[in-house]
Short mmCIF file of C-alpha atoms and ligand atoms in Angstrom, two decimals:
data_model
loop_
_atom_site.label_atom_id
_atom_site.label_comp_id
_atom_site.label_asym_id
_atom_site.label_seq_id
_atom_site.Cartn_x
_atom_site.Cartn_y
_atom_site.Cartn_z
CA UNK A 9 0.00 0.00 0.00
CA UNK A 10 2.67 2.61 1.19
CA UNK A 11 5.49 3.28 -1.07
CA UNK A 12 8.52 4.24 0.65
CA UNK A 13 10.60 6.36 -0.90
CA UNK A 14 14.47 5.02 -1.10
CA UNK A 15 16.81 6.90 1.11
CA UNK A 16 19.90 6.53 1.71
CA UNK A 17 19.94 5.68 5.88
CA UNK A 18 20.65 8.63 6.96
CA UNK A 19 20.41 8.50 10.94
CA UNK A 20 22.49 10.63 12.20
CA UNK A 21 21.55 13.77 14.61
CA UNK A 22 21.83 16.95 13.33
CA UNK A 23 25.09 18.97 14.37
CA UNK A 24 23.77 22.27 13.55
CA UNK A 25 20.18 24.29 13.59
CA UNK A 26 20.97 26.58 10.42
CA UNK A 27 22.81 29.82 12.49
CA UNK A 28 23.08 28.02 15.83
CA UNK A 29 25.01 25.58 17.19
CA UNK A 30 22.54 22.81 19.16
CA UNK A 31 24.46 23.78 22.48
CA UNK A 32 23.57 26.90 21.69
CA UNK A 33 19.95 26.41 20.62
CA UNK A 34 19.14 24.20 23.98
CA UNK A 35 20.59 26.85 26.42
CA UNK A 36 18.83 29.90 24.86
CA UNK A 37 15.54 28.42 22.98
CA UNK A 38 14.06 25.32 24.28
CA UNK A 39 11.21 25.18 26.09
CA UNK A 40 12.20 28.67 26.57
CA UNK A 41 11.39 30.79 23.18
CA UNK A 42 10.64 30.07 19.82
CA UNK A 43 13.42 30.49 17.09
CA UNK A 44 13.11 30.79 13.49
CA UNK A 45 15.85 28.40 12.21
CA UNK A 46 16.43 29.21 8.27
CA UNK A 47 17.61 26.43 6.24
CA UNK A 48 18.44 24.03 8.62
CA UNK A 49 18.23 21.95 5.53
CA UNK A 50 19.11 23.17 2.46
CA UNK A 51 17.85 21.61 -0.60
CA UNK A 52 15.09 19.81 1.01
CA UNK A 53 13.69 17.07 -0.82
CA UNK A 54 10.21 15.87 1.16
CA UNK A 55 10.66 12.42 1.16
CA UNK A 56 6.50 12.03 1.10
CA UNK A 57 4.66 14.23 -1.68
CA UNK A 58 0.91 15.54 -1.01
CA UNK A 59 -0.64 12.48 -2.69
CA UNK A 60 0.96 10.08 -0.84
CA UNK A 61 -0.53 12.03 2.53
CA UNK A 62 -3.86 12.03 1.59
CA UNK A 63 -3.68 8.05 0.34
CA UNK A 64 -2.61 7.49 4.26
CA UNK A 65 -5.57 9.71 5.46
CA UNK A 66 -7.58 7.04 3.76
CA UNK A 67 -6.66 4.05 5.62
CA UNK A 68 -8.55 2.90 8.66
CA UNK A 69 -5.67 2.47 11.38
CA UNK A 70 -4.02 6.19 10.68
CA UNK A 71 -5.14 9.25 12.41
CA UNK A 72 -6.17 11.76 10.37
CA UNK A 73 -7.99 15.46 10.24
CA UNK A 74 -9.16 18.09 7.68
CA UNK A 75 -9.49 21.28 9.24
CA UNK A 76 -11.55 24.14 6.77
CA UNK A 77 -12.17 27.99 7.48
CA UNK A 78 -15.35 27.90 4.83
CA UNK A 79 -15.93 31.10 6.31
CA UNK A 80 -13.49 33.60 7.41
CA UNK A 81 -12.30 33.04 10.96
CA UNK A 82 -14.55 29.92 11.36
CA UNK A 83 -12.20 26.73 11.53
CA UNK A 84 -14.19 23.12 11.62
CA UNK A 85 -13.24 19.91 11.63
CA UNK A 86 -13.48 16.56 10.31
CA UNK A 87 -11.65 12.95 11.55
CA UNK A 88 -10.62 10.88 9.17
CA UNK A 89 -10.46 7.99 7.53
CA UNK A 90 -11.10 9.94 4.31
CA UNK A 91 -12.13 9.16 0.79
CA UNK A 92 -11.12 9.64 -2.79
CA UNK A 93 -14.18 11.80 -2.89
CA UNK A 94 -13.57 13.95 0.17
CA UNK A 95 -10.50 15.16 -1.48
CA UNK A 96 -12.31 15.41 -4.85
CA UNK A 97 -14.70 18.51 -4.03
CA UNK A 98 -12.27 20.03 -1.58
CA UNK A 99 -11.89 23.92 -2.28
CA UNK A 100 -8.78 25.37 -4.25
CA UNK A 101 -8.41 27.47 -0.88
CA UNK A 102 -8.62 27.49 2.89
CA UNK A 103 -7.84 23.77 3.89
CA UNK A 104 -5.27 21.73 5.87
CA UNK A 105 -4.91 17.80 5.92
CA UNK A 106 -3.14 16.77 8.65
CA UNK A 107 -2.08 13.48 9.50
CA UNK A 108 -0.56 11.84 12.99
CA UNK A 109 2.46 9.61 13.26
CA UNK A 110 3.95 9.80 9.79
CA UNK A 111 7.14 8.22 11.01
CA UNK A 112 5.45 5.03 11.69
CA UNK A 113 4.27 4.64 7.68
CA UNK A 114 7.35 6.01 5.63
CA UNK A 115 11.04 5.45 5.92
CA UNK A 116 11.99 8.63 5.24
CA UNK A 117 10.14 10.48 7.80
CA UNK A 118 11.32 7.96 10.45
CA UNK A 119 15.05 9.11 9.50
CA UNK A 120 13.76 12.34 9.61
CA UNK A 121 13.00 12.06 12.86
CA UNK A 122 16.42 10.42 13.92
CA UNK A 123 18.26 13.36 13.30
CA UNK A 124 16.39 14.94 16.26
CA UNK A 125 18.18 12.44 18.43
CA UNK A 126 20.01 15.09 20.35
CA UNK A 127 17.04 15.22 22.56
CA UNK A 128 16.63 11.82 24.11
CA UNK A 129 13.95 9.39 22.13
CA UNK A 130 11.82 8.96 24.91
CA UNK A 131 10.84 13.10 24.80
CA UNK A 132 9.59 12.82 21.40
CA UNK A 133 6.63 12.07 19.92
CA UNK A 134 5.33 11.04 16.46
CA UNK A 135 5.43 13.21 13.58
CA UNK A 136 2.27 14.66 12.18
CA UNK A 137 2.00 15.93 8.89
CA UNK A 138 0.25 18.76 7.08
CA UNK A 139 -0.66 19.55 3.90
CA UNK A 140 -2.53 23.15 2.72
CA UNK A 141 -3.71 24.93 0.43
CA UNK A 142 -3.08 28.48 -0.16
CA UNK A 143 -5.08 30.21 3.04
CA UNK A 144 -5.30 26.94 4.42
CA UNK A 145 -4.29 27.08 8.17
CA UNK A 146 -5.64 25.41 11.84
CA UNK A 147 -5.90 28.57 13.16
CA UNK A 148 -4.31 30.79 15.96
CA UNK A 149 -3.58 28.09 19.06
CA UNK A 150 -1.01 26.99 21.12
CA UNK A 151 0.39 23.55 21.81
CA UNK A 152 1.27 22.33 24.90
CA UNK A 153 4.17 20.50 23.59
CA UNK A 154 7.63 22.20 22.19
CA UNK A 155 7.47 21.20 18.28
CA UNK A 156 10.07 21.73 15.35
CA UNK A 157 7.89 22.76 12.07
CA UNK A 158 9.82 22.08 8.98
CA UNK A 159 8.65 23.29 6.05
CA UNK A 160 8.98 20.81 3.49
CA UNK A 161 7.53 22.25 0.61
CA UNK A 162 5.91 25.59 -0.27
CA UNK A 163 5.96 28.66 1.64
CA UNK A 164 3.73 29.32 5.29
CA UNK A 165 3.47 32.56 6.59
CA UNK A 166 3.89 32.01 10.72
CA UNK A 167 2.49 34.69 13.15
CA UNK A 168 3.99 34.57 16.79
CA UNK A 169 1.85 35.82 19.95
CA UNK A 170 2.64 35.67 23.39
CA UNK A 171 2.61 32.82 26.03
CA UNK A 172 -0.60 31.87 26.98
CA UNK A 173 -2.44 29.64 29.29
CA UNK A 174 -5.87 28.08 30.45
CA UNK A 175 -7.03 31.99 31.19
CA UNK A 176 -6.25 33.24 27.74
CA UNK A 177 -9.14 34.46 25.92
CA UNK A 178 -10.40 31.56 23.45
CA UNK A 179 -12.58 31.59 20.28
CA UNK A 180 -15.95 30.52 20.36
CA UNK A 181 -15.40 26.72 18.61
CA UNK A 182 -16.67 23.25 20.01
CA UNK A 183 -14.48 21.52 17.77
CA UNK A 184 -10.49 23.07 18.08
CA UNK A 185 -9.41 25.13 21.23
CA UNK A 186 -8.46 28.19 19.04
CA UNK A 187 -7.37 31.71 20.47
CA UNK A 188 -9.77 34.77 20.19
CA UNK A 189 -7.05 36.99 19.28
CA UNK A 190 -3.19 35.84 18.26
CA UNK A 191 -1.91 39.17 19.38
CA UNK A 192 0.71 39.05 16.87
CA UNK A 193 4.48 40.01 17.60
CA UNK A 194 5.88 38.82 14.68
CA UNK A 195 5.59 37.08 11.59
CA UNK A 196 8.11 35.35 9.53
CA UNK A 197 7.88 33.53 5.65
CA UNK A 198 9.21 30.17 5.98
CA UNK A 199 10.55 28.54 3.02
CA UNK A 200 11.46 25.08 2.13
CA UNK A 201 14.07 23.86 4.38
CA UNK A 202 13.36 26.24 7.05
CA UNK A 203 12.07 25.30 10.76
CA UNK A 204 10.28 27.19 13.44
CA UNK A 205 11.01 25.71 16.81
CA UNK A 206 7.83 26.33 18.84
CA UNK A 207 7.98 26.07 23.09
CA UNK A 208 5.05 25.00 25.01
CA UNK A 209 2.61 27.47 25.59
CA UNK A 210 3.14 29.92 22.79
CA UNK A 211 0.77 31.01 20.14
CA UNK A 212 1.13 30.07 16.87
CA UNK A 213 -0.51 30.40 13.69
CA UNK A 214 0.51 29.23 10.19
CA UNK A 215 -1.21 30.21 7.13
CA UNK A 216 -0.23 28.78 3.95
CA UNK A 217 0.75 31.29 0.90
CA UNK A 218 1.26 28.98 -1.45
CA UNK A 219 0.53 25.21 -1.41
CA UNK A 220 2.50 23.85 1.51
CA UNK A 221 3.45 21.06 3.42
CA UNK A 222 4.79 21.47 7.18
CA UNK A 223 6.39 18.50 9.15
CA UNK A 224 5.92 18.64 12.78
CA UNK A 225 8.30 16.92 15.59
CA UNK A 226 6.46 17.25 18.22
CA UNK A 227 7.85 16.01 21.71
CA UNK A 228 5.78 14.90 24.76
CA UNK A 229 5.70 16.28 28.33
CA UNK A 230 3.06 14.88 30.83
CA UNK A 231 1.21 16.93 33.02
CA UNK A 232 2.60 17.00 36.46
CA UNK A 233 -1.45 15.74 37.15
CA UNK A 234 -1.04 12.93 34.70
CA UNK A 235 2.62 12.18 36.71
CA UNK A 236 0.68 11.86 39.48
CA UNK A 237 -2.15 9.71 38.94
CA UNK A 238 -0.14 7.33 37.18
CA UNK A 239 2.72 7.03 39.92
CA UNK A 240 0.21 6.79 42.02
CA UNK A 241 -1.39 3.89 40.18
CA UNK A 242 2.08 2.34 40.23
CA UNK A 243 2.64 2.71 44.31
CA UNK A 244 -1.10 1.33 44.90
CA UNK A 245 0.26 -1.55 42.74
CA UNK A 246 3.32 -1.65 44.90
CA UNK A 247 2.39 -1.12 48.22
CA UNK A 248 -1.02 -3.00 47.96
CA UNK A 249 -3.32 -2.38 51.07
CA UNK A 250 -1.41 -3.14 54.01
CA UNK A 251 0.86 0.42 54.02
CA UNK A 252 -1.76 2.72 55.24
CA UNK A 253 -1.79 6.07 57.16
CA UNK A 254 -0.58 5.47 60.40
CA UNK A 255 -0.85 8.04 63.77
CA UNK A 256 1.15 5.91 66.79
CA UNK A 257 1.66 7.56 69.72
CA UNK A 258 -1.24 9.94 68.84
CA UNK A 259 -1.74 12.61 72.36
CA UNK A 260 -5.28 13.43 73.50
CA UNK A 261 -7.00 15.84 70.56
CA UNK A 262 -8.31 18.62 72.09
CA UNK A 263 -10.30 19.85 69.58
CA UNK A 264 -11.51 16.73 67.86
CA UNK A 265 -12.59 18.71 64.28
CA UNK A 266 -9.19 20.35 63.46
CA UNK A 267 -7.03 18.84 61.17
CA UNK A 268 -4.26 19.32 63.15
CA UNK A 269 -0.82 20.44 61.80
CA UNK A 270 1.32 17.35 63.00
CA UNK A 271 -1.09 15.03 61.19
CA UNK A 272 -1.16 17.16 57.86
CA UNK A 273 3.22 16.34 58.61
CA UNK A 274 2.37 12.57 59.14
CA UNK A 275 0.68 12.17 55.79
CA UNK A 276 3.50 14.36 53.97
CA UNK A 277 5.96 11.91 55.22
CA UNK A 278 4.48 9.17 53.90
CA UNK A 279 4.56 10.92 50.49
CA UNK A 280 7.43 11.97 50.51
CA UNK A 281 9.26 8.66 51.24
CA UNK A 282 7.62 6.87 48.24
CA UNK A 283 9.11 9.74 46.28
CA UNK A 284 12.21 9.62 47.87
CA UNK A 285 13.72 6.54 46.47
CA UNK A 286 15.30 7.15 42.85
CA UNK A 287 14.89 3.04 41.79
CA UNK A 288 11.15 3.38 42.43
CA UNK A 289 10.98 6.40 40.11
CA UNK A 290 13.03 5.29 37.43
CA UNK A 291 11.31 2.57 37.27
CA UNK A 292 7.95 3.37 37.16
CA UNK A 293 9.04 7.08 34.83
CA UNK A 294 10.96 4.79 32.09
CA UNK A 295 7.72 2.74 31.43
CA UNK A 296 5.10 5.53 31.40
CA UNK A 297 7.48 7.38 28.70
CA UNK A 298 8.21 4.86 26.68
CA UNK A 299 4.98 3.92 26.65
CA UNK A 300 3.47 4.00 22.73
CA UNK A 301 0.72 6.03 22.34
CA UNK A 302 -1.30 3.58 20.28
CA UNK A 303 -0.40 0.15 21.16
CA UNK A 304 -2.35 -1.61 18.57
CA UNK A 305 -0.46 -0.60 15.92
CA UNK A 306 1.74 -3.59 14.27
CA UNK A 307 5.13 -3.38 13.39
CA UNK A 308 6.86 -1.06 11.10
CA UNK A 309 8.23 -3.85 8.90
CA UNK A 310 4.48 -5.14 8.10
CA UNK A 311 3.60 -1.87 7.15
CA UNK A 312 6.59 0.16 5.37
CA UNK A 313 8.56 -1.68 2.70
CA UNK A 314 12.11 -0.96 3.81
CA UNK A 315 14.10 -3.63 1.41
CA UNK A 316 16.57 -1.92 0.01
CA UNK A 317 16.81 0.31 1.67
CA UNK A 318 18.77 -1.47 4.09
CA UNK A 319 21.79 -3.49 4.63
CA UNK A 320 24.00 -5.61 6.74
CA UNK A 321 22.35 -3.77 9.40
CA UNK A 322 19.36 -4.28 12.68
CA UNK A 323 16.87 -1.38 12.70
CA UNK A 324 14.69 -0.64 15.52
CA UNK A 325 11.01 -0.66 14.72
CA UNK A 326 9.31 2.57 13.66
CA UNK A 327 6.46 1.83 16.72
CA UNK A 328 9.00 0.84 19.55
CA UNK A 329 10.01 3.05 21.93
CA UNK A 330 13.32 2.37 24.65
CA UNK A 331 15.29 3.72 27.07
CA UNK A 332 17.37 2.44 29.98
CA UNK A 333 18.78 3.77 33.30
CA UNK A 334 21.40 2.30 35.02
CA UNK A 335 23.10 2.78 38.42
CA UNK A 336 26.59 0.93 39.71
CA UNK A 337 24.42 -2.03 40.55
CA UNK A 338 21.06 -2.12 38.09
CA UNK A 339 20.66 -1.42 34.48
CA UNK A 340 16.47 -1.64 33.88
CA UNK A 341 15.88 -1.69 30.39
CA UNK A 342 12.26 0.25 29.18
CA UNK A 343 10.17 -1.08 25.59
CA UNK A 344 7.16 0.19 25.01
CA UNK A 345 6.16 0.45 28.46
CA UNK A 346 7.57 -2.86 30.23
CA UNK A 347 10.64 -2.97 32.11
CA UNK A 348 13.38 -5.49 32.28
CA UNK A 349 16.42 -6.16 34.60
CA UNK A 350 19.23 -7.05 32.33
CA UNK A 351 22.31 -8.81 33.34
CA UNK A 352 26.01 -6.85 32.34
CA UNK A 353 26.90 -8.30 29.17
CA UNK A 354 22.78 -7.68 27.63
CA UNK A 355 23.21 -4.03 29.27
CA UNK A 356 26.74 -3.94 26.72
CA UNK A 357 23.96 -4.16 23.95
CA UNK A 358 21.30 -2.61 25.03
CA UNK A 359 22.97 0.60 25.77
CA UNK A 360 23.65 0.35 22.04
CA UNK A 361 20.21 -0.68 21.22
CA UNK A 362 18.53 2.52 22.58
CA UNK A 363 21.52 5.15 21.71
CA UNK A 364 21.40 4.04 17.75
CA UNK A 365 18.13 2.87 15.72
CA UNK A 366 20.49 1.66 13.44
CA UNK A 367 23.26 -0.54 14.20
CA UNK A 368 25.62 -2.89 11.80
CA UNK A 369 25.51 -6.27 11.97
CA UNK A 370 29.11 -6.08 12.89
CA UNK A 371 28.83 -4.35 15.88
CA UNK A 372 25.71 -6.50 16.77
CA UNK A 373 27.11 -9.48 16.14
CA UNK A 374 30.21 -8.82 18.34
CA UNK A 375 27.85 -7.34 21.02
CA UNK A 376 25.80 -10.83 20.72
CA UNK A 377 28.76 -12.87 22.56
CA UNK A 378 27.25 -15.11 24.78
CA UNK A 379 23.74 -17.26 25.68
CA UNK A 380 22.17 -14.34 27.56
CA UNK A 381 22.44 -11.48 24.83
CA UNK A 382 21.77 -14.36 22.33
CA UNK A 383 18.61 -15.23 24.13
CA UNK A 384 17.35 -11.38 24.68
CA UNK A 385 18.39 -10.30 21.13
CA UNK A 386 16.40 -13.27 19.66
CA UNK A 387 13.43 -12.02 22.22
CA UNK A 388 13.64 -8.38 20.38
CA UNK A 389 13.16 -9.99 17.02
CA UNK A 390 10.92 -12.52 17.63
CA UNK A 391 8.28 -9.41 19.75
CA UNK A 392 9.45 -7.51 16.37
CA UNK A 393 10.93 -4.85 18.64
CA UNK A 394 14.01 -4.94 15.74
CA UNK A 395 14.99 -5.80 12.41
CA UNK A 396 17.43 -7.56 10.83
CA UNK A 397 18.37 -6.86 7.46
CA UNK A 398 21.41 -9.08 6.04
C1 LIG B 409 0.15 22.86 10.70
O1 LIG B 409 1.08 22.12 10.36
O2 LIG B 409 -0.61 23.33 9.89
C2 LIG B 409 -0.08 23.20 12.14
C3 LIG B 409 0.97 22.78 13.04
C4 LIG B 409 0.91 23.56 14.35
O3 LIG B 409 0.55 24.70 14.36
O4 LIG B 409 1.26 23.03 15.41
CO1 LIG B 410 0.64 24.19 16.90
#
């Protein structure tokens, strides 16, 4: 169904954004202000055209939206899957296509997303995709997530507003949580090859001038709420029923309806000791982030034709996500939201494993030196974790 398009692996992190060294871009920009990053890749060929898009937003397992302004300043939406004859009586004007996790259908845009390896792989996200037409745009918004737009082909005029929040002022929508006002501070013409780096919180709005297709890599942050129900989850799970909230040596209460400050202190203890221990947090944060954010989907080598495309080489599937974290005495290994205790000589490989997506068969097979590794790496394949292409 999906044609990839045949790249030459290419999975190395960017050294540079354009102007700025990446040293110089984390200390100044992320998550702190956005940057307009010209030609961070000059020449850029998209390695999915506008056709190819929309045949994705067809399919039943990929998430997809059309987002119209019919009528000026009046966005609406529609969820895919789409068909041939949604995009045949589409306007010439005022429409976006946009479609989630890219990376997971086509090669290219999985390499694409390597190169932003120099923030760790369990940060990002998956890449969505649009495609507009001239006026075509989502409208003024912001994200809660920091997000590199490339522009891959075409030309988007971006219009920068301030940092908002829940309190900003929003537009009357029941469909997209859109600004009333953008408030504009600046706009900047991006061209092909250019990228806007985006922090949380800022508002954003990009309105295609000619045809134009902008690739998002979008990273994830959990609320500190989510953090918390979750870990939570994970204590209840540990702790079971038995550790309560104890009061031993309690004096006689005085005044039996005050909430008394020492007991307020008791139950902050008790938090603060489950929170206390790094192992316990490490082990229950690795999971939650590596955690895919639709685990039905199948592997990337059922879905994306990559023969060819590589050799002599064991790729890491487009859907799994790992990390590790290791201490003089533990390494845990994290895919896709379980957690594993690996012995030294695994920990030799799987250090490797979740640095590179792409490893030779040399190195692997000199890594692969004994029953255990043999064992786990055959695990990896067989769960379809990783590829091997010989
Ligand atoms: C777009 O690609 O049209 C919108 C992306 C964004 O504003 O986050
Ligand atoms: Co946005």
């Amino acid at each position: 169904m999906i044609k990839p398009t045949q790249f030459e692996p290419s999975v190395k992190p960017l050294n540079r954004l354009g102007n700025l060294s990446i040293e110089e871009f984390l200390l100044r920009y992320w998550q702190q202000k956005h940057a307009v990053l010209s030609q961070v890749f000059p020449g850029f060929e998209p390695p999915i055209d506008a056709n190819e898009l929309a045949g994705l937003a067809l399919e039943d397992e990929v998430e997809s939206r059309l987002i119209q302004e019919a009528t000026p300043n009046q966005w609406t939406m529609e969820s895919g899957p789409f068909s041939d004859q949604t995009f045949a009586t589409l306007p010439a004007e005022n429409w976006t296509l946009l479609v989630q996790a890219v990376d997971q259908w086509n090669l290219g845009i999985w390499e694409l997303l390597q190169q932003f390896s120099f923030i760790p792989n369990w940060r990002r996200d998956d890449v969505m995709i649009s495609f507009a037409v001239p006026g075509g745009s989502v409208g003024p918004h912001y994200d809660h997530y920091d997000v590199f737009l490339i522009q891959a082909e075409g030309e988007r005029e971006w219009t920068i507003g301030p940092k908002c929040d829940d309190l900003t002022e929003r537009a009357e929508n029941d469909q997209l949580d859109l600004l009333a006002n953008i408030d504009a501070q600046e706009t900047h013409l991006l061209k092909p090859g250019d990228v806007l780096y985006v922090p949380p919180g800022v508002a954003h709005w990009g309105v295609a001038k000619t045809s134009a297709m902008t690739i998002s890599i979008g990273f994830r942050a959990p609320s500190v709420g989510e953090v918390f129900q979750d870990f939570g989850k994970e204590l209840e799970g540990l702790l079971g029923n038995d550790t309560r909230f104890s009061d031993p040596k309690r004096t006689i209460s005085q005044s039996p309806g005050e909430l008394a400050q020492q007991d307020v202190d008791r139950i902050q203890q008790i938090l603060a000791k489950h929170v206390a221990d790094p192992k316990v947090i490490a082990n229950w944060f690795g999971s939650f982030m590596t955690e895919p954010k639709r685990d039905e989907l199948l592997p990337l080598v059922d879905r994306v034709d990559v023969d060819g495309a590589y050799e002599s080489c064991l790729v890491r599937d487009a859907v799994t996500r790992v990390a590790y974290y290791q201490t003089e005495d533990e390494f845990l290994w994290f895919c896709n939201g379980e957690v594993q205790s690996l012995n030294p000589s695994c920990a030799i490989l799987a250090e490797r494993l979740a640095n590179e997506a792409v490893l030779s068969l040399e190195e692997v097979s000199a890594l692969v030196d004994d029953e255990s590794t043999r064992e786990w790496m055959n695990e990896l394949l067989e769960q379809g974790h990783y590829h091997l292409y010989e």
